[in-house]
């Protein structure tokens, strides 16, 4: 039998640890801090406008109302984000929303958000989504409208429209005003300057021709 005190200490430790782990953007010190995107200062976030000038329009946006154009992208997806420009009231609040339009058989390729966990809800279509944890295990799931899935912060993840005829639509919430995104394939093969071929040949056990071909395929 565990003593009540040690159980209490254990719960407390778990609580402290989980708070530490789920911590994302710093807590705001004010009700709000409407982004002053013209400020010449660079700080962690963006400075605020005078709060006396706040209006409801700073807290509203129609940015997610229209589908993004999926045609220009060879993977046939488009992500529309709220940010401090189209929704200046979200500055310091640790939030971003994303509208994800994915054409038939389109793919949001494996990528990471270094500063945010993400919860996504499928609103239309059929999505195969998943992430790989640090033990290299894939956790994947098919989503139908109404189904949600959560991607842990920093985990490599993807969203694939498994329907070959219809568009899919998902909306995501991320717990940072600046989640950041790094697409694995482009970061590795099309960085400027390039990662030396020799490094990629070794890392992927491929030839110089393979490196060149992948780079070209990815537009690098
Ligand atoms: C996403 O859609 C918007 C709005 O149609 C468009 O301006 C933008 O260029 C598209 N992005 C990509 C990467 O195709």
Coordinates of C-alpha atoms and ligand atoms in Angstrom, one line a residue:
X1 CA 0.0 0.0 0.0
X2 CA 1.3 3.4 -0.9
X3 CA 1.3 6.0 1.9
X4 CA -1.1 8.9 1.3
X5 CA 1.7 11.4 1.6
X6 CA 3.8 9.7 -1.1
X7 CA 0.8 9.4 -3.4
X8 CA 0.2 13.1 -2.8
X9 CA 3.8 13.9 -3.6
X10 CA 3.7 11.7 -6.7
X11 CA 0.5 13.4 -8.0
X12 CA 2.1 16.8 -7.3
X13 CA 5.2 15.9 -9.2
X14 CA 3.1 14.6 -12.1
X15 CA 1.1 17.9 -12.1
X16 CA 4.3 20.0 -12.1
X17 CA 5.9 17.9 -14.8
X18 CA 2.8 18.0 -17.0
X19 CA 2.4 21.8 -16.6
X20 CA 6.1 22.1 -17.6
X21 CA 5.7 19.9 -20.6
X22 CA 2.6 21.5 -22.0
X23 CA 3.9 25.0 -21.6
X24 CA 3.9 26.8 -24.9
X25 CA 4.0 30.6 -25.4
X26 CA 4.5 32.7 -22.2
X27 CA 1.4 33.9 -20.4
X28 CA 0.4 37.4 -21.2
X29 CA 0.7 40.1 -18.5
X30 CA -2.3 42.1 -20.0
X31 CA -5.8 41.3 -21.2
X32 CA -4.5 41.7 -24.7
X33 CA -1.7 43.2 -26.7
X34 CA -3.0 44.0 -30.2
X35 CA 0.0 43.6 -32.5
X36 CA 1.6 46.8 -33.7
X37 CA 3.0 45.4 -36.9
X38 CA 4.7 48.7 -37.7
X39 CA 6.8 48.7 -34.6
X40 CA 10.6 48.9 -35.3
X41 CA 11.4 46.8 -32.3
X42 CA 12.2 43.1 -32.3
X43 CA 11.1 41.3 -29.1
X44 CA 9.7 37.9 -28.3
X45 CA 6.4 38.5 -29.9
X46 CA 5.3 41.9 -31.2
X47 CA 4.7 45.1 -29.3
X48 CA 1.1 46.3 -28.6
X49 CA -0.8 49.3 -29.8
X50 CA -2.2 51.6 -27.2
X51 CA -5.0 49.6 -25.5
X52 CA -7.3 52.6 -25.7
X53 CA -7.4 52.2 -29.5
X54 CA -8.6 48.6 -29.2
X55 CA -11.7 47.7 -31.2
X56 CA -13.6 44.5 -32.0
X57 CA -12.1 44.5 -35.5
X58 CA -8.7 43.7 -34.0
X59 CA -10.2 40.4 -32.7
X60 CA -12.0 39.3 -35.8
X61 CA -11.0 37.9 -39.2
X62 CA -12.6 36.3 -42.2
X63 CA -9.2 34.9 -43.3
X64 CA -10.4 31.3 -42.8
X65 CA -13.7 31.9 -44.6
X66 CA -12.4 31.1 -48.1
X67 CA -10.7 28.0 -49.4
X68 CA -7.0 28.4 -50.2
X69 CA -5.9 27.8 -53.8
X70 CA -4.6 24.2 -54.0
X71 CA -3.7 24.4 -57.8
X72 CA -0.3 26.0 -57.5
X73 CA 1.1 23.4 -55.1
X74 CA 2.3 20.1 -56.6
X75 CA 1.0 18.3 -53.5
X76 CA -2.4 19.9 -53.9
X77 CA -2.9 21.5 -50.5
X78 CA -3.1 25.0 -49.1
X79 CA -2.9 26.1 -45.5
X80 CA -4.5 29.4 -44.5
X81 CA -3.4 30.7 -41.0
X82 CA -4.5 33.4 -38.6
X83 CA -1.6 35.5 -37.6
X84 CA -0.8 38.9 -36.1
X85 CA -1.4 40.6 -39.4
X86 CA -4.9 39.3 -40.2
X87 CA -5.9 38.9 -36.5
X88 CA -3.7 41.3 -34.5
X89 CA -5.7 40.6 -31.3
X90 CA -4.2 37.1 -31.0
X91 CA -0.7 38.6 -30.2
X92 CA 0.6 37.1 -26.9
X93 CA -2.4 34.8 -26.5
X94 CA -0.6 31.6 -27.6
X95 CA -3.0 30.7 -30.3
X96 CA -3.2 30.1 -34.1
X97 CA -5.9 28.6 -36.2
X98 CA -5.4 27.0 -39.6
X99 CA -7.7 26.2 -42.4
X100 CA -6.4 23.2 -44.4
X101 CA -7.8 22.6 -47.9
X102 CA -6.6 19.4 -49.5
X103 CA -7.5 18.4 -53.1
X104 CA -8.4 14.8 -54.0
X105 CA -5.4 12.6 -53.1
X106 CA -3.6 15.8 -52.0
X107 CA -1.0 15.6 -49.2
X108 CA 0.2 17.9 -46.4
X109 CA 3.7 16.2 -46.4
X110 CA 5.5 15.1 -43.2
X111 CA 6.4 18.3 -41.2
X112 CA 6.9 19.6 -37.7
X113 CA 5.8 22.6 -35.7
X114 CA 8.7 23.4 -33.4
X115 CA 6.6 25.6 -31.1
X116 CA 3.1 24.1 -31.0
X117 CA 0.9 21.1 -30.5
X118 CA -2.0 20.9 -32.9
X119 CA -5.5 19.7 -32.7
X120 CA -7.3 19.2 -36.0
X121 CA -10.9 18.5 -36.9
X122 CA -11.9 17.0 -40.2
X123 CA -14.9 19.0 -41.5
X124 CA -15.2 17.5 -45.0
X125 CA -13.9 14.5 -46.8
X126 CA -11.7 11.6 -45.7
X127 CA -8.3 12.1 -44.2
X128 CA -5.5 9.8 -43.1
X129 CA -3.5 11.6 -40.5
X130 CA -0.6 10.5 -38.3
X131 CA 2.5 11.3 -36.4
X132 CA 5.7 9.4 -35.5
X133 CA 6.8 9.5 -31.9
X134 CA 10.4 9.5 -30.6
X135 CA 10.4 5.7 -30.4
X136 CA 9.8 5.8 -34.2
X137 CA 6.3 4.4 -33.8
X138 CA 3.6 5.7 -36.2
X139 CA 0.3 6.6 -34.7
X140 CA -2.2 7.0 -37.6
X141 CA -5.9 7.3 -37.9
X142 CA -8.5 7.8 -40.6
X143 CA -10.7 10.8 -40.0
X144 CA -14.3 11.5 -41.2
X145 CA -16.2 14.7 -40.8
X146 CA -16.5 15.5 -37.0
X147 CA -13.4 13.4 -36.0
X148 CA -10.5 15.2 -34.4
X149 CA -6.8 14.2 -33.9
X150 CA -4.0 15.8 -31.9
X151 CA -0.4 16.1 -33.0
X152 CA 2.1 16.6 -30.1
X153 CA 4.5 19.5 -30.3
X154 CA 7.5 18.8 -32.4
X155 CA 6.3 15.5 -33.7
X156 CA 6.6 14.8 -37.4
X157 CA 3.1 14.5 -38.9
X158 CA 1.1 14.5 -42.1
X159 CA -2.5 14.8 -43.5
X160 CA -3.4 12.8 -46.6
X161 CA -6.7 13.0 -48.5
X162 CA -7.4 9.4 -49.2
X163 CA -10.4 10.2 -51.4
X164 CA -9.4 10.3 -55.1
X165 CA -12.4 12.4 -56.1
X166 CA -13.3 14.9 -53.4
X167 CA -11.7 17.8 -51.6
X168 CA -11.1 17.5 -47.9
X169 CA -11.3 20.3 -45.4
X170 CA -9.8 20.4 -41.9
X171 CA -9.4 23.2 -39.3
X172 CA -6.6 23.1 -36.7
X173 CA -5.9 25.0 -33.6
X174 CA -2.2 25.4 -32.5
X175 CA -1.0 26.5 -29.1
X176 CA 1.4 29.2 -30.2
X177 CA 0.9 32.5 -32.1
X178 CA 3.9 31.5 -34.1
X179 CA 4.0 27.7 -34.4
X180 CA 6.6 27.6 -37.1
X181 CA 6.7 24.9 -39.8
X182 CA 9.5 22.8 -41.2
X183 CA 8.6 20.3 -44.0
X184 CA 11.0 17.3 -43.7
X185 CA 11.6 16.7 -47.4
X186 CA 12.2 20.3 -48.4
X187 CA 14.3 21.1 -45.3
X188 CA 16.6 18.2 -46.1
X189 CA 16.8 18.3 -49.9
X190 CA 16.2 21.9 -50.8
X191 CA 17.8 24.0 -48.1
X192 CA 19.8 27.1 -49.2
X193 CA 22.7 26.4 -49.3
X194 CA 22.2 22.7 -49.9
X195 CA 23.2 20.1 -47.3
X196 CA 26.3 18.5 -49.0
X197 CA 25.4 15.5 -51.3
X198 CA 27.8 13.3 -49.4
X199 CA 25.8 13.8 -46.2
X200 CA 22.5 12.9 -47.9
X201 CA 24.0 10.0 -49.7
X202 CA 25.2 8.5 -46.4
X203 CA 22.1 9.5 -44.4
X204 CA 19.6 8.0 -46.9
X205 CA 21.9 5.3 -48.4
X206 CA 21.4 6.7 -51.9
X207 CA 23.6 7.8 -54.8
X208 CA 24.5 11.3 -56.0
X209 CA 22.0 10.8 -58.9
X210 CA 19.2 10.0 -56.4
X211 CA 20.0 13.2 -54.4
X212 CA 19.9 15.2 -57.6
X213 CA 16.6 13.7 -58.8
X214 CA 14.9 14.2 -55.4
X215 CA 16.1 17.8 -55.3
X216 CA 14.8 18.4 -58.8
X217 CA 11.4 16.7 -58.0
X218 CA 11.0 19.0 -54.9
X219 CA 11.8 22.1 -57.0
X220 CA 15.2 22.7 -55.3
Ligands
LIG1 C1 -2.9 29.5 -51.0 O1 -4.1 30.2 -51.4 C2 -4.0 31.6 -51.4 C3 -5.3 32.2 -51.6 O2 -5.9 31.7 -52.8 C4 -2.9 32.0 -52.4 O3 -2.8 33.4 -52.4 C5 -1.6 31.3 -52.1 O4 -0.7 31.6 -53.1 C6 -1.8 29.8 -52.0 N1 -0.5 29.3 -51.5 C7 0.2 28.3 -52.2 C8 1.4 27.8 -51.5 O5 -0.2 27.8 -53.2

